[in-house]
Tab-separated table of C-alpha atoms and ligand atoms in Angstrom:
chain	number	residue	atom	x	y	z
A	30	MET	CA	-15.596	13.944	-29.196
A	31	THR	CA	-18.454	14.697	-26.358
A	32	SER	CA	-17.898	13.815	-22.972
A	33	VAL	CA	-18.998	10.475	-21.836
A	34	SER	CA	-18.977	11.464	-18.076
A	35	THR	CA	-17.649	13.746	-15.596
A	36	LEU	CA	-16.927	12.407	-12.185
A	37	THR	CA	-15.840	13.857	-8.730
A	38	PHE	CA	-12.691	12.285	-7.330
A	39	LEU	CA	-14.368	9.990	-5.052
A	40	GLU	CA	-17.236	9.235	-7.826
A	41	ALA	CA	-14.196	8.264	-10.048
A	42	ARG	CA	-12.222	5.936	-7.324
A	43	ALA	CA	-15.195	4.029	-6.370
A	44	CYS	CA	-16.362	3.899	-10.395
A	45	VAL	CA	-12.466	2.300	-10.873
A	46	LEU	CA	-12.644	-0.410	-8.007
A	47	GLU	CA	-16.635	-1.421	-8.843
A	48	ARG	CA	-15.900	-1.971	-12.226
A	49	VAL	CA	-12.431	-3.622	-11.760
A	50	LYS	CA	-13.755	-5.972	-8.693
A	51	ALA	CA	-16.862	-7.092	-11.081
A	52	ALA	CA	-15.098	-8.125	-14.234
A	53	ARG	CA	-11.584	-9.208	-12.970
A	54	PRO	CA	-10.311	-12.861	-14.460
A	55	ALA	CA	-9.222	-15.268	-11.453
A	56	PRO	CA	-5.382	-14.270	-11.677
A	57	ALA	CA	-3.355	-17.236	-12.303
A	58	VAL	CA	-1.255	-18.343	-8.957
A	59	GLU	CA	2.396	-19.433	-8.815
A	60	GLU	CA	4.801	-20.253	-5.802
A	61	VAL	CA	7.652	-18.321	-5.272
A	62	GLY	CA	10.106	-18.972	-2.007
A	63	ILE	CA	9.581	-17.296	0.978
A	64	ASP	CA	12.826	-14.737	0.310
A	65	CYS	CA	10.976	-13.318	-3.168
A	66	ALA	CA	7.529	-12.963	-1.444
A	67	ALA	CA	7.461	-9.819	-0.351
A	68	GLY	CA	5.362	-7.545	-2.181
A	69	ARG	CA	3.314	-10.217	-3.977
A	70	VAL	CA	-0.102	-11.015	-3.267
A	71	LEU	CA	-0.808	-14.364	-1.358
A	72	ALA	CA	-3.113	-16.249	-3.177
A	73	ARG	CA	-4.017	-19.127	-1.113
A	74	ASP	CA	-5.236	-18.489	3.276
A	75	ALA	CA	-2.000	-19.333	5.173
A	76	VAL	CA	-3.113	-21.233	8.043
A	77	ALA	CA	-1.666	-21.580	11.284
A	78	ASP	CA	0.215	-25.114	11.720
A	79	ARG	CA	-0.585	-25.183	15.829
A	80	ASP	CA	-1.225	-22.917	18.171
A	81	TYR	CA	0.272	-19.749	18.578
A	82	PRO	CA	2.073	-19.212	21.486
A	83	PRO	CA	1.848	-23.577	21.374
A	84	LEU	CA	2.573	-23.374	24.934
A	85	ASP	CA	1.699	-20.549	27.868
A	86	ARG	CA	5.213	-18.238	27.397
A	87	SER	CA	6.409	-15.384	30.112
A	88	VAL	CA	6.839	-12.417	28.321
A	89	ARG	CA	9.334	-11.494	30.779
A	90	ASP	CA	12.774	-12.162	32.298
A	91	GLY	CA	11.715	-12.949	36.243
A	92	PHE	CA	10.539	-15.648	38.343
A	93	ALA	CA	7.275	-17.437	37.938
A	94	VAL	CA	4.971	-17.684	41.174
A	95	ARG	CA	1.349	-18.943	42.051
A	96	SER	CA	-0.538	-15.241	42.797
A	97	SER	CA	-2.018	-16.218	45.491
A	98	ASP	CA	1.650	-16.547	47.504
A	99	THR	CA	1.852	-12.883	46.503
A	100	PRO	CA	2.606	-10.535	47.971
A	101	GLY	CA	5.386	-12.405	50.108
A	102	GLU	CA	8.430	-14.064	50.059
A	103	VAL	CA	8.851	-17.687	48.531
A	104	ARG	CA	11.731	-20.245	47.949
A	105	VAL	CA	13.226	-20.280	44.406
A	106	ILE	CA	13.430	-24.064	43.144
A	107	GLY	CA	15.392	-24.171	39.885
A	108	GLN	CA	14.910	-22.204	36.973
A	109	VAL	CA	13.928	-22.228	32.615
A	110	ARG	CA	15.151	-20.874	30.370
A	111	ALA	CA	13.829	-19.993	26.785
A	112	GLY	CA	14.224	-22.988	24.457
A	113	GLU	CA	13.552	-25.575	27.789
A	114	ILE	CA	10.376	-26.845	29.359
A	115	SER	CA	10.890	-27.037	33.304
A	116	SER	CA	9.881	-30.692	34.745
A	117	LEU	CA	9.707	-28.909	37.918
A	118	GLU	CA	5.600	-28.105	38.933
A	119	ILE	CA	5.619	-25.064	41.723
A	120	GLY	CA	4.232	-26.030	44.895
A	121	PRO	CA	2.729	-23.523	48.017
A	122	SER	CA	5.466	-20.730	48.502
A	123	GLU	CA	7.720	-21.937	45.760
A	124	ALA	CA	9.050	-19.970	42.502
A	125	ILE	CA	10.948	-21.074	39.416
A	126	GLU	CA	12.926	-18.011	37.695
A	127	ILE	CA	12.222	-17.832	34.199
A	128	MET	CA	13.615	-16.125	31.157
A	129	THR	CA	11.483	-14.726	28.139
A	130	GLY	CA	10.047	-16.753	25.757
A	131	ALA	CA	10.476	-19.944	28.268
A	132	PRO	CA	7.112	-22.044	29.438
A	133	VAL	CA	5.538	-21.275	32.476
A	134	PRO	CA	5.931	-23.787	34.513
A	135	ARG	CA	3.182	-25.965	36.069
A	136	GLY	CA	1.730	-24.580	39.041
A	137	ALA	CA	2.357	-21.167	38.124
A	138	ASP	CA	0.020	-18.405	37.167
A	139	ALA	CA	1.839	-15.420	36.975
A	140	ILE	CA	5.491	-13.632	35.750
A	141	VAL	CA	7.009	-11.061	38.415
A	142	MET	CA	9.253	-8.966	36.737
A	143	VAL	CA	13.367	-9.706	37.844
A	144	GLU	CA	13.635	-5.885	38.657
A	145	HIS	CA	10.383	-5.391	41.263
A	146	VAL	CA	12.297	-9.079	43.468
A	147	THR	CA	14.625	-8.794	45.973
A	148	ARG	CA	16.527	-11.953	46.449
A	149	ASP	CA	18.794	-13.364	49.111
A	150	GLY	CA	19.914	-16.715	48.441
A	151	ASP	CA	16.992	-19.244	47.410
A	152	ARG	CA	14.625	-16.655	48.909
A	153	ILE	CA	13.005	-13.971	47.285
A	154	SER	CA	10.338	-11.295	48.147
A	155	VAL	CA	7.798	-10.608	45.701
A	156	PRO	CA	5.105	-7.957	45.096
A	157	LYS	CA	1.672	-8.648	44.543
A	158	ALA	CA	0.958	-10.258	41.398
A	159	LYS	CA	-2.052	-10.544	39.497
A	160	PRO	CA	-3.284	-14.022	37.782
A	161	ALA	CA	-2.054	-13.988	34.161
A	162	GLN	CA	0.609	-11.010	34.479
A	163	PHE	CA	3.425	-11.069	31.979
A	164	ILE	CA	2.295	-14.597	30.445
A	165	ASN	CA	1.311	-14.980	27.011
A	166	PRO	CA	-1.454	-18.186	27.114
A	167	GLN	CA	-1.095	-20.825	24.727
A	168	GLY	CA	-3.203	-20.142	21.087
A	169	CYS	CA	-3.744	-16.138	22.183
A	170	GLU	CA	-1.719	-14.699	18.596
A	171	ALA	CA	-3.108	-17.913	16.585
A	172	ARG	CA	-5.209	-21.086	17.207
A	173	ASP	CA	-3.999	-24.253	15.058
A	174	GLY	CA	-5.903	-24.122	11.853
A	175	ALA	CA	-7.237	-20.789	11.777
A	176	VAL	CA	-6.325	-18.127	8.596
A	177	ALA	CA	-3.025	-16.779	9.480
A	178	ILE	CA	-2.669	-14.558	6.663
A	179	PRO	CA	-6.120	-14.278	4.339
A	180	ALA	CA	-5.812	-15.031	0.308
A	181	GLY	CA	-5.410	-11.547	-0.991
A	182	LYS	CA	-3.220	-9.458	1.224
A	183	ARG	CA	-0.033	-8.493	-0.125
A	184	LEU	CA	2.785	-9.398	1.546
A	185	ASP	CA	5.211	-7.043	3.892
A	186	TYR	CA	7.815	-7.872	5.793
A	187	SER	CA	5.760	-8.997	8.870
A	188	GLY	CA	3.855	-10.982	6.387
A	189	VAL	CA	6.869	-12.628	5.608
A	190	ALA	CA	7.792	-13.250	9.224
A	191	LEU	CA	4.855	-14.445	9.712
A	192	LEU	CA	4.844	-16.853	6.844
A	193	ALA	CA	8.031	-18.147	8.303
A	194	THR	CA	6.738	-18.746	11.804
A	195	ILE	CA	4.307	-21.105	10.497
A	196	GLY	CA	6.419	-22.757	8.303
A	197	VAL	CA	5.410	-22.072	4.668
A	198	THR	CA	8.864	-21.741	2.535
A	199	ARG	CA	7.051	-22.197	-0.616
A	200	VAL	CA	5.078	-19.570	-1.029
A	201	PRO	CA	1.135	-19.221	-3.636
A	202	VAL	CA	1.146	-16.005	-4.885
A	203	PHE	CA	-1.150	-14.491	-8.136
A	204	ARG	CA	0.869	-13.673	-11.132
A	205	LYS	CA	1.900	-10.388	-11.558
A	206	PRO	CA	-0.657	-8.374	-14.127
A	207	SER	CA	1.003	-7.323	-16.825
A	208	VAL	CA	0.753	-3.185	-17.311
A	209	ALA	CA	1.356	-1.955	-21.488
A	210	LEU	CA	2.623	1.500	-20.797
A	211	LEU	CA	2.268	3.345	-24.329
A	212	ALA	CA	3.178	7.009	-24.606
A	213	THR	CA	1.601	8.996	-27.377
A	214	GLY	CA	2.499	12.665	-29.291
A	215	ASP	CA	4.941	13.640	-31.739
A	216	GLU	CA	7.306	15.466	-29.784
A	217	ILE	CA	8.148	12.544	-27.507
A	218	VAL	CA	11.316	11.131	-27.996
A	219	GLY	CA	13.299	7.988	-26.734
A	220	LEU	CA	16.190	8.454	-24.260
A	221	ASN	CA	18.461	7.575	-26.532
A	222	SER	CA	17.887	10.322	-28.799
A	223	VAL	CA	19.205	13.895	-28.530
A	224	PRO	CA	16.355	16.133	-27.962
A	225	GLU	CA	15.580	19.169	-30.163
A	226	ALA	CA	14.187	22.460	-29.029
A	227	HIS	CA	10.459	21.104	-30.030
A	228	GLN	CA	10.537	17.319	-28.862
A	229	ILE	CA	10.958	15.979	-24.550
A	230	ARG	CA	12.190	12.708	-23.543
A	231	ASN	CA	9.625	10.252	-22.633
A	232	SER	CA	9.965	10.752	-19.284
A	233	ASN	CA	6.288	9.517	-18.328
A	234	VAL	CA	6.772	5.469	-19.360
A	235	HIS	CA	9.922	5.690	-16.540
A	236	SER	CA	7.859	7.257	-14.036
A	237	LEU	CA	5.155	4.559	-14.996
A	238	ALA	CA	6.914	1.516	-14.681
A	239	VAL	CA	8.552	2.088	-10.833
A	240	GLN	CA	4.461	3.103	-9.768
A	241	ALA	CA	3.429	0.050	-11.653
A	242	ALA	CA	6.068	-2.253	-10.261
A	243	ARG	CA	5.076	-0.734	-6.838
A	244	ALA	CA	1.677	-1.445	-7.509
A	245	GLY	CA	2.579	-5.132	-7.895
A	246	GLY	CA	2.693	-5.062	-11.790
A	247	ASP	CA	5.031	-6.187	-14.485
A	248	PRO	CA	5.514	-3.069	-16.792
A	249	ARG	CA	5.962	-3.128	-20.509
A	250	ILE	CA	6.912	0.066	-22.361
A	251	LEU	CA	5.385	-0.093	-25.878
A	252	PRO	CA	6.960	2.293	-28.417
A	253	VAL	CA	5.713	5.631	-28.465
A	254	ALA	CA	2.500	6.086	-30.595
A	255	ALA	CA	3.168	8.859	-33.348
A	256	ASP	CA	0.177	11.769	-33.495
A	257	ASN	CA	-1.853	9.735	-36.079
A	258	ARG	CA	-4.847	7.482	-35.974
A	259	GLU	CA	-3.145	4.590	-37.939
A	260	SER	CA	0.131	4.359	-35.181
A	261	THR	CA	-1.932	5.276	-31.872
A	262	ARG	CA	-4.381	2.522	-32.863
A	263	ALA	CA	-1.790	0.020	-33.821
A	264	MET	CA	0.003	0.616	-30.370
A	265	ILE	CA	-3.299	0.714	-28.115
A	266	GLU	CA	-3.965	-2.887	-29.823
A	267	LEU	CA	-0.708	-4.328	-29.312
A	268	GLY	CA	-1.586	-2.898	-25.758
A	269	LEU	CA	-4.367	-4.172	-24.884
A	270	GLY	CA	-2.789	-7.677	-25.138
A	271	SER	CA	-1.597	-6.661	-21.527
A	272	ASP	CA	-3.845	-7.215	-18.137
A	273	LEU	CA	-3.970	-3.405	-17.907
A	274	LEU	CA	-3.339	-0.495	-20.640
A	275	LEU	CA	-2.284	2.699	-19.636
A	276	VAL	CA	-1.758	5.321	-22.198
A	277	SER	CA	-0.265	8.835	-21.373
A	278	GLY	CA	-1.286	11.721	-23.445
A	279	GLY	CA	-3.724	12.684	-26.197
A	280	VAL	CA	-6.951	12.234	-23.723
A	281	SER	CA	-7.310	16.462	-23.956
A	282	ALA	CA	-9.515	18.314	-26.582
A	283	GLY	CA	-6.750	19.154	-28.860
A	284	LYS	CA	-7.255	18.269	-32.542
A	285	TYR	CA	-4.589	15.661	-32.424
A	286	ASP	CA	-5.531	14.250	-29.111
A	287	LEU	CA	-6.829	10.924	-30.967
A	288	VAL	CA	-6.721	8.228	-28.258
A	289	GLU	CA	-10.036	7.965	-27.051
A	290	SER	CA	-11.586	8.029	-30.675
A	291	VAL	CA	-9.486	5.436	-31.709
A	292	LEU	CA	-10.330	3.002	-28.717
A	293	ALA	CA	-14.303	3.895	-29.689
A	294	ASP	CA	-13.178	2.313	-33.139
A	295	LEU	CA	-12.283	-0.428	-31.464
A	296	GLY	CA	-15.438	-1.232	-29.645
A	297	ALA	CA	-14.047	0.309	-26.208
A	298	GLU	CA	-16.589	0.927	-23.188
A	299	PHE	CA	-15.980	4.075	-21.368
A	300	PHE	CA	-16.686	4.593	-17.683
A	301	PHE	CA	-16.168	8.359	-17.420
A	302	ASP	CA	-13.428	10.580	-19.724
A	303	ARG	CA	-13.284	13.726	-17.113
A	304	VAL	CA	-12.714	14.212	-13.395
A	305	ARG	CA	-13.071	17.457	-10.918
A	306	ILE	CA	-9.224	17.006	-9.953
A	307	GLN	CA	-6.347	18.899	-10.921
A	308	PRO	CA	-3.303	18.136	-12.148
A	309	GLY	CA	-5.514	15.265	-14.648
A	310	GLN	CA	-9.025	16.614	-15.366
A	311	PRO	CA	-9.484	15.131	-18.693
A	312	LEU	CA	-8.791	11.371	-17.960
A	313	VAL	CA	-10.318	8.079	-19.323
A	314	PHE	CA	-10.826	4.858	-18.176
A	315	GLY	CA	-12.621	2.344	-19.958
A	316	ARG	CA	-12.431	-1.351	-21.154
A	317	ALA	CA	-12.089	-3.183	-24.344
A	318	LYS	CA	-11.335	-6.061	-25.691
A	319	GLU	CA	-12.010	-7.116	-22.561
A	320	LYS	CA	-8.629	-5.555	-20.910
A	321	PHE	CA	-9.075	-2.453	-18.697
A	322	PHE	CA	-7.652	0.543	-20.337
A	323	PHE	CA	-6.580	4.414	-18.815
A	324	GLY	CA	-6.057	7.106	-20.971
A	325	LEU	CA	-3.665	9.367	-18.743
A	326	PRO	CA	-2.969	12.806	-19.317
A	327	GLY	CA	0.590	13.558	-20.487
A	328	ASN	CA	1.875	16.421	-18.371
A	329	PRO	CA	4.042	14.471	-16.082
A	330	ALA	CA	2.308	15.632	-12.759
A	331	SER	CA	-0.765	14.610	-14.228
A	332	THR	CA	0.543	10.684	-15.229
A	333	MET	CA	2.071	10.306	-11.617
A	334	VAL	CA	-0.940	11.852	-9.754
A	335	THR	CA	-3.778	10.125	-11.680
A	336	PHE	CA	-1.875	6.821	-11.766
A	337	GLU	CA	-1.699	6.778	-8.015
A	338	ILE	CA	-5.197	7.526	-7.652
A	339	PHE	CA	-7.202	5.406	-10.083
A	340	ALA	CA	-4.563	2.833	-12.006
A	341	ARG	CA	-3.017	1.994	-8.768
A	342	ALA	CA	-6.214	0.939	-7.644
A	343	ALA	CA	-6.856	-1.150	-10.500
A	344	LEU	CA	-3.789	-2.398	-10.833
A	345	GLU	CA	-3.926	-4.000	-7.177
A	346	VAL	CA	-7.282	-5.417	-7.762
A	347	LEU	CA	-6.131	-7.087	-10.925
A	348	GLY	CA	-3.268	-8.037	-9.061
A	349	GLY	CA	-5.265	-10.178	-6.816
A	350	GLN	CA	-5.312	-8.045	-3.946
A	351	SER	CA	-8.628	-7.707	-2.017
A	352	ASP	CA	-9.070	-4.167	-1.504
A	353	SER	CA	-6.694	-1.276	-2.609
A	354	LEU	CA	-6.638	1.765	-0.034
A	355	LEU	CA	-4.858	5.303	-0.398
A	356	PRO	CA	-2.004	6.244	2.192
A	357	ILE	CA	-4.362	9.216	2.677
A	358	THR	CA	-3.933	10.860	6.039
A	359	HIS	CA	-3.738	14.320	7.624
A	360	ALA	CA	-1.505	16.788	8.511
A	361	ARG	CA	-1.187	20.504	9.581
A	362	LEU	CA	-0.412	23.113	7.226
A	363	ALA	CA	2.961	24.832	7.669
A	364	ALA	CA	1.937	28.247	5.781
A	365	ASP	CA	-1.835	29.650	4.485
A	366	PHE	CA	-3.082	27.845	1.580
A	367	ARG	CA	-5.891	28.685	-0.496
A	368	HIS	CA	-7.536	27.304	-4.169
A	369	LYS	CA	-10.351	28.085	-6.821
A	370	PRO	CA	-13.018	25.619	-5.201
A	371	GLY	CA	-14.782	23.077	-7.376
A	372	LEU	CA	-11.774	20.543	-7.902
A	373	THR	CA	-10.202	18.197	-5.482
A	374	ARG	CA	-6.587	19.020	-6.195
A	375	PHE	CA	-3.494	17.330	-5.509
A	376	LEU	CA	-0.164	19.344	-5.290
A	377	PRO	CA	3.255	18.576	-4.313
A	378	ALA	CA	3.728	19.169	-0.730
A	379	TRP	CA	6.324	18.162	1.820
A	380	LEU	CA	5.274	16.545	5.462
A	381	GLY	CA	8.213	17.029	7.954
A	382	ALA	CA	9.314	15.008	10.403
A	383	ASP	CA	6.685	17.478	13.027
A	384	GLY	CA	4.000	16.341	10.711
A	385	SER	CA	3.427	19.685	9.467
A	386	LEU	CA	2.800	19.931	5.532
A	387	MET	CA	4.388	22.708	3.339
A	388	PRO	CA	3.362	23.359	-0.069
A	389	VAL	CA	6.417	23.039	-2.828
A	390	PRO	CA	6.331	26.122	-4.921
A	391	TRP	CA	5.550	24.722	-9.024
A	392	GLN	CA	5.034	25.673	-12.290
A	393	GLY	CA	2.105	23.550	-13.168
A	394	SER	CA	1.900	19.622	-14.078
A	395	GLY	CA	4.610	19.778	-16.583
A	396	ASP	CA	7.425	20.967	-13.843
A	397	VAL	CA	8.926	17.772	-12.581
A	398	PRO	CA	12.143	18.754	-10.938
A	399	SER	CA	9.340	20.786	-8.344
A	400	LEU	CA	7.699	16.920	-8.036
A	401	THR	CA	11.052	15.460	-6.956
A	402	ARG	CA	11.494	18.241	-4.120
A	403	ALA	CA	8.011	16.708	-2.436
A	404	ASN	CA	7.058	13.666	-0.505
A	405	ALA	CA	3.402	13.983	-0.738
A	406	TYR	CA	0.403	15.315	-2.235
A	407	LEU	CA	-1.845	18.365	-0.586
A	408	VAL	CA	-5.353	17.323	-0.781
A	409	THR	CA	-7.730	19.606	-1.302
A	410	ASP	CA	-11.840	19.850	-0.405
A	411	PRO	CA	-13.099	21.135	-3.668
A	412	ASP	CA	-15.661	22.848	-0.940
A	413	ARG	CA	-13.356	24.670	0.792
A	414	GLU	CA	-11.258	27.902	-0.299
A	415	SER	CA	-9.389	28.592	2.387
A	416	TRP	CA	-6.979	27.134	5.142
A	417	LYS	CA	-5.147	28.734	7.641
A	418	THR	CA	-1.668	27.639	9.238
A	419	GLY	CA	-2.101	25.065	11.703
A	420	ASP	CA	-5.519	24.009	9.998
A	421	LEU	CA	-5.411	19.963	9.587
A	422	ILE	CA	-5.648	19.393	5.336
A	423	GLN	CA	-5.579	15.977	3.765
A	424	VAL	CA	-2.234	14.492	2.351
A	425	LEU	CA	-1.337	11.521	0.270
A	426	LEU	CA	1.705	9.910	0.784
A	427	LYS	CA	3.847	9.864	-2.433
B	7	AMP	P1	-0.975	15.560	-23.943
B	7	AMP	O1	-1.440	15.303	-22.732
B	7	AMP	O2	-0.539	14.690	-25.020
B	7	AMP	O3	-1.950	16.656	-24.625
B	7	AMP	O4	0.557	15.989	-23.998
B	7	AMP	C1	0.878	17.059	-22.085
B	7	AMP	C2	1.956	17.872	-22.415
B	7	AMP	O5	2.568	16.504	-21.668
B	7	AMP	C3	2.983	17.543	-23.910
B	7	AMP	O6	2.709	18.889	-24.244
B	7	AMP	C4	4.011	17.317	-23.174
B	7	AMP	O7	5.032	18.489	-22.571
B	7	AMP	C5	4.136	16.594	-22.457
B	7	AMP	N1	3.839	14.686	-22.446
B	7	AMP	C6	3.270	13.963	-22.615
B	7	AMP	N2	3.583	12.717	-22.898
B	7	AMP	C7	4.814	12.669	-22.332
B	7	AMP	C8	5.627	12.247	-22.017
B	7	AMP	N3	5.572	10.669	-22.289
B	7	AMP	N4	6.836	11.941	-21.241
B	7	AMP	C9	6.976	13.016	-20.864
B	7	AMP	N5	6.407	14.741	-21.207
B	7	AMP	C10	5.207	13.777	-21.657
B	8	MG	MG1	-0.261	14.749	-27.111
């Protein structure tokens, strides 16, 4: 088959996001209990049920004072603990002992930390206090009725804490998109078989299942498609029943790489079929029977990397996320590094606790053991040839 389109990494990523955002069907909504909401995508705006904090609140243990009385000596007329509201009002040269989290008593406009005060009976000597110091004013974190978490956000533990704070215990979330995982190849055998010397166990669907679940999808592993048109077509048709189809293998230029031509027979539209990256140059993205699909190259590293940088974005958007971001940052190389320019490469690397990045030696995209020794991918700039130890380089977290 002739090439549909070869794109750079960034062009291909933009294409995936644009196509999926433009054509995604509105995901169905379901409700889950708050303790099952982490990792799910919020389907409706979560709204603050009152001001947060609901009253002016002290953020230190100490004394509530009038800043105009400071510096100076004031008299302690009472105390207020977290969970109480003081009925007392502070007058001139008066203070109330206050604990972190307690409402600031009327008349006070500043908190002085207990560590900064000297006490003699009911009298304390306080340093200069600025108005409003150590007070979180009512509504400074969220206003009553304001959107606390917008729909389309994937909930993490802090999101769950905020839902709990505002009293949302039944959480509307988008249904997880189903993802069909299809391995192809006459050499591929299931995990229940002992492979002959010319055969390989089907590891790709298992790594993809982990990655798909991590991206918020509901993975479904299909039977392996043999390298003939009938089997490939039958399994692809089955896979197009899911919200997203991921095919591993069969997209290179070999005589038995049939995935693209079978998809073409099924009336597929192709957006690209080659990307200037390594691993994973032959990479197919398109749409058939109103479903998006990726044909990922079969070498394990190619499958893993192309999922992370492309399929994950598609899946997150299909799952109702308002956007998908790549966890790319910069780190300093722990060794000199060079590559042949022209491709954006994603190579296994170790990001140390000190922020340094060391490439992990590997034997190429079939080398699964090396991948397990990496916690990140070094990402090369296609226009640059060499880096010195200590140079900043891009890194994709694994
Ligand atoms: P392909 O992209 O079909 O040419 O496959 C390239 C290579 O990837 C094959 O020769 C296998 O070594 C490996 N491979 C393909 N599919 C899988 C799979 N499902 N699990 C593990 N390795 C695979
Ligand atoms: Mg193959």
